[in-house]
Amino acid sequence: MTELEGRPTAWIEQLCDRATDAILIALQEPKGRWGAEAFHAGAVDVVTWPTNLRELSARLTIRLPEGQMRALPATEESWDVEAYIALRAGLTTSEAQIMRVLFAHDGKIVTRDALSLAVECRPWRYGDRKFDVHVAKIRKKFAQTFASAISVKTIRSSGYMLTTEALGTFNEI
């Protein structure tokens, strides 16, 4: 739930009243402003979402009674949000590499040259349509998997821009 959908603190208070043994961690949008209110309502932690899932695992681990949950090893790649998105959308390795670069610049334009340097370690060549083809496939997979929660826009003569609606993307976790 986000701030825009109502009053999240009321939900937190209700959950804390009904589930006395629960450990409630509130998820806040990157530009969210209700973190302090969530603590006052009973949340034990507030995390900006999307977050590194390995960090979320560690936060849960220190709050659960000993032996109930173990933290994943630091080498566990699948706990990265980018990896989770790529896995859920069924991206190929090339598509996942492109998506990772776009995700790192969420909401900002990534030029074809910057994308080519990050993915292939070489400058982009005018007329090379490789990224256009990959982005079209990524866009289709995101639409099928996430609807409008994650989208990739082509910015004419500039590059590409990934946008996420952070909380809505991960409703089925």
XYZ file of N, CA and C in Angstrom:
519
model
N 0.841 -1.177 0.000
C 0.000 0.000 0.000
C 0.881 1.232 0.000
N 0.480 2.235 -0.706
C 1.250 3.475 -0.749
C 0.479 4.591 -0.075
N 1.182 5.699 0.121
C 0.542 6.856 0.736
C -0.644 7.343 -0.082
N -0.568 7.165 -1.402
C -1.609 7.674 -2.281
C -2.906 6.869 -2.194
N -2.831 5.649 -1.691
C -3.995 4.771 -1.653
C -4.771 4.867 -0.346
N -4.427 5.750 0.488
C -5.144 5.858 1.747
C -4.192 6.228 2.861
N -4.493 5.762 4.031
C -3.680 6.052 5.202
C -3.018 4.767 5.672
N -1.792 4.480 5.226
C -1.125 3.224 5.566
C -0.951 3.026 7.067
N -0.811 4.103 7.817
C -0.598 3.943 9.254
C -1.791 3.286 9.940
N -2.984 3.528 9.439
C -4.161 2.873 10.016
C -4.074 1.362 9.827
N -3.598 0.929 8.653
C -3.423 -0.507 8.405
C -2.359 -1.092 9.333
N -1.285 -0.366 9.519
C -0.203 -0.837 10.393
C -0.722 -1.000 11.820
N -1.468 -0.026 12.299
C -2.030 -0.106 13.650
C -2.945 -1.314 13.794
N -3.800 -1.541 12.802
C -4.706 -2.694 12.844
C -3.937 -4.006 12.835
N -2.925 -4.104 11.992
C -2.124 -5.327 11.936
C -1.408 -5.589 13.258
N -0.862 -4.544 13.856
C -0.166 -4.690 15.133
C -1.123 -5.124 16.242
N -2.365 -4.618 16.218
C -3.360 -5.001 17.225
C -3.774 -6.465 17.092
N -3.899 -6.937 15.856
C -4.410 -8.295 15.608
C -3.338 -9.366 15.645
N -2.134 -9.040 15.273
C -1.060 -10.030 15.199
C 0.046 -9.614 16.157
N -0.090 -10.013 17.397
C 0.842 -9.547 18.425
C 2.251 -10.104 18.244
N 2.405 -11.270 17.616
C 3.736 -11.842 17.407
C 4.338 -11.458 16.062
N 3.670 -10.613 15.318
C 4.137 -10.250 13.975
C 5.290 -9.262 14.039
N 6.119 -9.344 13.025
C 7.186 -8.370 12.844
C 6.810 -7.597 11.592
N 6.430 -6.363 11.766
C 5.913 -5.580 10.662
C 6.981 -4.629 10.134
N 7.332 -4.834 8.869
C 8.265 -3.954 8.194
C 7.481 -3.248 7.098
N 7.443 -1.930 7.165
C 6.692 -1.147 6.187
C 7.561 -0.883 4.965
N 6.937 -0.955 3.799
C 7.622 -0.659 2.547
C 7.175 0.720 2.075
N 8.139 1.574 1.836
C 7.857 2.951 1.466
C 8.395 3.218 0.069
N 7.668 3.977 -0.715
C 8.138 4.364 -2.047
C 9.371 5.246 -1.909
N 10.217 5.291 -2.963
C 11.441 6.085 -2.874
C 11.224 7.533 -2.443
N 10.121 8.149 -2.848
C 9.865 9.538 -2.459
C 8.839 9.612 -1.328
N 8.625 8.489 -0.645
C 7.646 8.431 0.438
C 8.046 9.298 1.617
N 7.035 9.742 2.344
C 7.293 10.648 3.466
C 6.618 10.185 4.752
N 6.185 8.935 4.800
C 5.432 8.518 5.975
C 6.199 7.526 6.842
N 7.507 7.412 6.649
C 8.312 6.466 7.416
C 8.207 6.657 8.919
N 8.327 7.888 9.382
C 8.238 8.156 10.822
C 6.858 7.783 11.360
N 5.817 8.083 10.575
C 4.459 7.713 10.991
C 4.310 6.197 11.106
N 4.951 5.467 10.190
C 4.882 4.002 10.226
C 5.499 3.468 11.521
N 6.622 4.057 11.950
C 7.236 3.651 13.219
C 6.294 3.932 14.391
N 5.693 5.110 14.400
C 4.774 5.468 15.485
C 3.542 4.559 15.496
N 3.161 4.054 14.341
C 1.981 3.174 14.253
C 2.308 1.748 14.671
N 3.609 1.411 14.797
C 3.960 0.070 15.272
C 4.896 -0.732 14.387
N 5.284 -0.206 13.244
C 6.223 -0.923 12.383
C 7.578 -0.985 13.086
N 8.281 -2.118 12.949
C 9.599 -2.243 13.568
C 10.705 -1.736 12.645
N 10.365 -1.533 11.375
C 11.335 -1.045 10.407
C 10.578 -0.471 9.216
N 11.222 0.426 8.498
C 10.668 0.984 7.267
C 11.750 0.848 6.207
N 11.385 0.260 5.074
C 12.324 0.017 3.995
C 11.812 0.720 2.752
N 12.706 1.421 2.061
C 12.337 2.035 0.793
C 12.349 0.954 -0.272
N 11.266 0.858 -1.025
C 11.101 -0.193 -2.018
C 11.130 0.391 -3.410
N 11.797 -0.183 -4.385
C 12.450 -1.472 -4.308
C 13.752 -1.380 -3.520
N 14.097 -2.489 -2.903
C 15.302 -2.563 -2.085
C 16.068 -3.813 -2.449
N 17.267 -3.899 -1.980
C 18.047 -5.113 -2.154
C 17.424 -6.165 -1.245
N 16.973 -7.256 -1.817
C 16.273 -8.270 -1.038
C 17.191 -8.970 -0.038
N 18.485 -8.984 -0.314
C 19.449 -9.555 0.634
C 19.452 -8.700 1.906
N 19.366 -7.374 1.750
C 19.301 -6.482 2.905
C 17.996 -6.692 3.671
N 16.894 -6.862 2.947
C 15.613 -7.114 3.597
C 15.674 -8.416 4.390
N 16.313 -9.444 3.828
C 16.491 -10.714 4.524
C 17.273 -10.518 5.823
N 18.318 -9.712 5.773
C 19.121 -9.452 6.972
C 18.302 -8.708 8.021
N 17.496 -7.746 7.581
C 16.648 -7.008 8.520
C 15.654 -7.942 9.219
N 15.075 -8.854 8.449
C 14.149 -9.828 9.036
C 14.871 -10.768 9.997
N 16.037 -11.222 9.587
C 16.799 -12.180 10.383
C 17.100 -11.647 11.770
N 17.509 -10.382 11.878
C 17.861 -9.858 13.207
C 16.636 -9.607 14.085
N 15.457 -9.589 13.474
C 14.248 -9.329 14.253
C 13.487 -10.597 14.637
N 13.747 -11.692 13.937
C 13.073 -12.951 14.250
C 13.773 -13.655 15.401
N 13.010 -14.442 16.175
C 13.656 -15.227 17.227
C 14.725 -16.139 16.612
N 15.779 -16.377 17.383
C 16.908 -17.162 16.893
C 16.456 -18.512 16.336
N 16.996 -18.860 15.174
C 16.713 -20.152 14.561
C 15.513 -20.172 13.634
N 14.715 -19.121 13.586
C 13.534 -19.141 12.727
C 13.836 -18.823 11.277
N 14.892 -18.073 11.032
C 15.215 -17.709 9.657
C 16.708 -17.476 9.564
N 17.278 -17.906 8.461
C 18.709 -17.661 8.266
C 18.880 -16.662 7.129
N 19.867 -15.821 7.249
C 20.168 -14.867 6.176
C 20.808 -15.614 5.025
N 20.547 -15.174 3.829
C 21.177 -15.784 2.671
C 22.622 -15.352 2.586
N 23.474 -16.215 2.046
C 24.877 -15.822 1.899
C 25.017 -14.598 0.997
N 26.075 -13.851 1.205
C 26.291 -12.617 0.445
C 26.428 -12.870 -1.049
N 26.717 -14.098 -1.457
C 26.902 -14.392 -2.876
C 25.594 -14.719 -3.577
N 24.496 -14.764 -2.871
C 23.207 -15.137 -3.459
C 22.709 -14.022 -4.370
N 22.905 -14.199 -5.688
C 22.558 -13.170 -6.672
C 21.060 -12.927 -6.795
N 20.235 -13.948 -6.627
C 18.813 -13.820 -6.894
C 18.105 -12.874 -5.933
N 18.812 -12.398 -4.909
C 18.185 -11.485 -3.967
C 18.246 -10.045 -4.429
N 18.873 -9.790 -5.545
C 18.860 -8.445 -6.095
C 17.524 -8.201 -6.780
N 16.980 -7.025 -6.622
C 15.702 -6.689 -7.233
C 15.764 -6.854 -8.746
N 16.878 -6.415 -9.340
C 17.012 -6.533 -10.794
C 16.932 -7.996 -11.236
N 17.594 -8.861 -10.486
C 17.573 -10.286 -10.827
C 16.163 -10.850 -10.676
N 15.458 -10.410 -9.644
C 14.093 -10.868 -9.435
C 13.195 -10.449 -10.607
N 13.332 -9.209 -11.043
C 12.533 -8.709 -12.168
C 12.861 -9.502 -13.423
N 14.145 -9.693 -13.701
C 14.571 -10.427 -14.900
C 14.047 -11.857 -14.878
N 14.123 -12.502 -13.723
C 13.647 -13.878 -13.598
C 12.144 -13.948 -13.811
N 11.420 -13.069 -13.145
C 9.956 -13.083 -13.228
C 9.461 -12.783 -14.636
N 10.154 -11.894 -15.355
C 9.745 -11.530 -16.715
C 10.269 -12.512 -17.754
N 11.189 -13.396 -17.358
C 11.734 -14.372 -18.292
C 12.697 -13.753 -19.302
N 13.498 -12.802 -18.838
C 14.436 -12.141 -19.741
C 15.627 -13.043 -20.066
N 16.125 -12.920 -21.291
C 17.347 -13.624 -21.671
C 18.523 -12.915 -20.990
N 19.704 -13.497 -21.083
C 20.884 -12.887 -20.474
C 21.141 -11.500 -21.042
N 21.089 -11.353 -22.349
C 21.306 -10.042 -22.978
C 20.260 -9.032 -22.532
N 19.001 -9.456 -22.503
C 17.920 -8.565 -22.070
C 18.101 -8.170 -20.607
N 18.525 -9.117 -19.776
C 18.739 -8.830 -18.353
C 19.877 -7.835 -18.153
N 20.926 -7.952 -18.957
C 22.039 -6.996 -18.857
C 21.569 -5.586 -19.216
N 20.780 -5.477 -20.257
C 20.243 -4.181 -20.665
C 19.317 -3.634 -19.588
N 18.433 -4.487 -19.067
C 17.496 -4.072 -18.034
C 18.244 -3.610 -16.785
N 19.329 -4.267 -16.417
C 20.102 -3.893 -15.226
C 20.659 -2.469 -15.371
N 21.160 -2.134 -16.550
C 21.685 -0.786 -16.788
C 20.541 0.230 -16.712
N 19.418 -0.085 -17.355
C 18.266 0.822 -17.330
C 17.734 0.988 -15.910
N 17.695 -0.115 -15.143
C 17.178 -0.073 -13.777
C 18.058 0.814 -12.889
N 19.363 0.763 -13.115
C 20.285 1.583 -12.328
C 20.045 3.076 -12.565
N 19.409 3.402 -13.679
C 19.110 4.801 -14.019
C 17.608 5.024 -14.090
N 16.853 4.351 -13.257
C 15.391 4.399 -13.264
C 14.883 5.836 -13.352
N 14.083 6.090 -14.398
C 13.495 7.411 -14.582
C 14.385 8.390 -15.333
N 15.572 7.959 -15.711
C 16.490 8.831 -16.449
C 16.785 8.211 -17.812
N 17.097 9.042 -18.769
C 17.414 8.560 -20.108
C 18.813 7.945 -20.119
N 18.903 6.758 -20.714
C 20.191 6.094 -20.925
C 20.432 6.100 -22.430
N 21.508 6.727 -22.848
C 21.797 6.804 -24.279
C 22.199 5.435 -24.809
N 22.061 5.260 -26.105
C 22.483 4.003 -26.729
C 23.982 3.796 -26.547
N 24.740 4.892 -26.606
C 26.184 4.790 -26.427
C 26.523 4.322 -25.010
N 25.873 4.903 -24.001
C 26.111 4.490 -22.614
C 25.710 3.039 -22.411
N 24.608 2.641 -23.016
C 24.137 1.259 -22.914
C 25.132 0.312 -23.565
N 25.617 0.669 -24.736
C 26.580 -0.162 -25.443
C 27.885 -0.285 -24.663
N 28.338 0.816 -24.089
C 29.564 0.777 -23.287
C 29.391 -0.097 -22.051
N 28.237 0.002 -21.397
C 27.993 -0.781 -20.183
C 27.811 -2.269 -20.468
N 27.144 -2.598 -21.568
C 26.821 -3.995 -21.864
C 27.907 -4.677 -22.700
N 28.422 -3.962 -23.698
C 29.362 -4.577 -24.641
C 30.778 -4.024 -24.566
N 31.007 -3.028 -23.720
C 32.324 -2.394 -23.578
C 32.837 -1.815 -24.893
N 31.931 -1.298 -25.685
C 32.312 -0.647 -26.938
C 31.306 0.462 -27.224
N 31.735 1.497 -27.952
C 30.798 2.566 -28.288
C 29.702 2.073 -29.242
N 28.558 2.717 -29.158
C 27.446 2.377 -30.046
C 27.755 2.912 -31.438
N 27.375 2.140 -32.446
C 27.576 2.559 -33.835
C 26.240 2.992 -34.418
N 26.231 4.148 -35.041
C 25.013 4.660 -35.663
C 24.452 3.609 -36.623
N 23.157 3.377 -36.539
C 22.501 2.401 -37.403
C 22.375 1.026 -36.780
N 23.094 0.788 -35.673
C 23.005 -0.506 -34.984
C 21.652 -0.578 -34.279
N 20.821 -1.521 -34.668
C 19.455 -1.630 -34.134
C 19.334 -2.699 -33.046
N 20.468 -3.277 -32.651
C 20.454 -4.365 -31.677
C 19.681 -4.009 -30.408
N 19.961 -2.831 -29.848
C 19.297 -2.443 -28.606
C 17.814 -2.171 -28.825
N 17.465 -1.640 -29.995
C 16.046 -1.425 -30.304
C 15.284 -2.744 -30.284
N 15.894 -3.780 -30.854
C 15.254 -5.108 -30.899
C 15.127 -5.678 -29.488
N 16.216 -5.610 -28.708
C 16.179 -6.132 -27.332
C 15.165 -5.374 -26.474
N 15.149 -4.053 -26.598
C 14.225 -3.244 -25.800
C 12.774 -3.558 -26.170
N 12.505 -3.790 -27.438
C 11.143 -4.153 -27.856
C 10.721 -5.461 -27.196
N 11.635 -6.423 -27.115
C 11.328 -7.704 -26.456
C 11.148 -7.522 -24.950
N 12.011 -6.723 -24.348
C 11.897 -6.440 -22.911
C 10.558 -5.767 -22.625
N 10.204 -4.784 -23.447
C 8.949 -4.048 -23.273
C 7.751 -5.008 -23.313
N 7.764 -5.932 -24.253
C 6.675 -6.901 -24.398
C 6.594 -7.816 -23.171
N 7.733 -8.304 -22.699
C 7.752 -9.194 -21.530
C 7.309 -8.461 -20.275
N 7.743 -7.204 -20.123
C 7.312 -6.422 -18.967
C 5.808 -6.186 -19.004
N 5.271 -5.888 -20.165
C 3.832 -5.644 -20.294
C 3.042 -6.893 -19.916
N 3.522 -8.063 -20.336
C 2.833 -9.317 -20.013
C 2.941 -9.653 -18.531
N 4.081 -9.350 -17.924
C 4.331 -9.747 -16.540
C 3.902 -8.698 -15.526
N 4.190 -7.438 -15.796
C 3.982 -6.387 -14.806
C 2.927 -5.359 -15.206
N 2.277 -5.545 -16.339
C 1.316 -4.566 -16.875
C 2.035 -3.221 -17.034
N 1.544 -2.176 -16.406
C 2.175 -0.863 -16.567
C 3.103 -0.502 -15.409
N 3.324 -1.431 -14.488
C 4.154 -1.131 -13.320
C 5.612 -0.876 -13.694
N 6.102 -1.554 -14.725
C 7.455 -1.320 -15.227
C 7.328 -1.105 -16.723
N 7.927 -0.038 -17.207
C 7.872 0.198 -18.649
C 9.194 0.767 -19.141
N 9.475 0.510 -20.394
C 10.669 1.054 -21.039
C 10.197 1.891 -22.218
N 10.580 3.145 -22.199
C 10.201 4.049 -23.278
C 11.423 4.327 -24.151
N 11.182 4.425 -25.444
C 12.224 4.857 -26.364
C 12.111 6.368 -26.476
N 13.205 7.047 -26.190
C 13.243 8.498 -26.280
C 13.945 8.829 -27.597
N 13.171 9.303 -28.526
C 13.668 9.536 -29.897
C 14.979 10.332 -29.914
N 15.929 9.809 -30.646
C 17.255 10.416 -30.841
C 18.074 10.515 -29.555
N 17.619 9.881 -28.472
C 18.351 9.962 -27.209
C 18.730 8.590 -26.667
N 17.738 7.738 -26.482
C 17.996 6.437 -25.892
C 16.735 5.842 -25.305
N 16.853 5.310 -24.088
C 15.740 4.602 -23.453
C 15.599 5.054 -22.006
N 14.381 4.918 -21.486
C 14.131 5.274 -20.101
C 13.224 4.220 -19.476
N 13.691 3.621 -18.394
C 12.906 2.662 -17.627
C 12.201 3.409 -16.509
N 10.931 3.115 -16.306
C 10.203 3.695 -15.174
C 9.513 2.574 -14.427
N 9.505 2.701 -13.121
C 8.853 1.691 -12.276
C 7.872 2.369 -11.344
N 6.839 1.647 -11.028
C 5.935 2.041 -9.945
C 6.247 1.053 -8.845
N 7.289 1.349 -8.094
C 7.976 0.419 -7.204
C 7.101 -0.575 -6.448
N 6.170 -0.119 -5.647
C 5.416 -1.054 -4.814
C 4.527 -1.973 -5.621
N 3.857 -1.465 -6.635
C 2.956 -2.274 -7.424
C 3.645 -3.395 -8.162
N 4.923 -3.263 -8.424
C 5.669 -4.267 -9.163
C 5.765 -5.568 -8.410
N 5.833 -5.502 -7.096
C 6.161 -6.678 -6.325
C 5.006 -7.176 -5.453
N 3.796 -6.947 -5.884
C 2.637 -7.338 -5.076
C 2.556 -8.826 -4.802
N 3.098 -9.652 -5.684
C 2.923 -11.095 -5.539
C 4.072 -11.774 -4.830
N 4.959 -11.037 -4.187
C 6.077 -11.663 -3.477
C 5.543 -12.546 -2.377
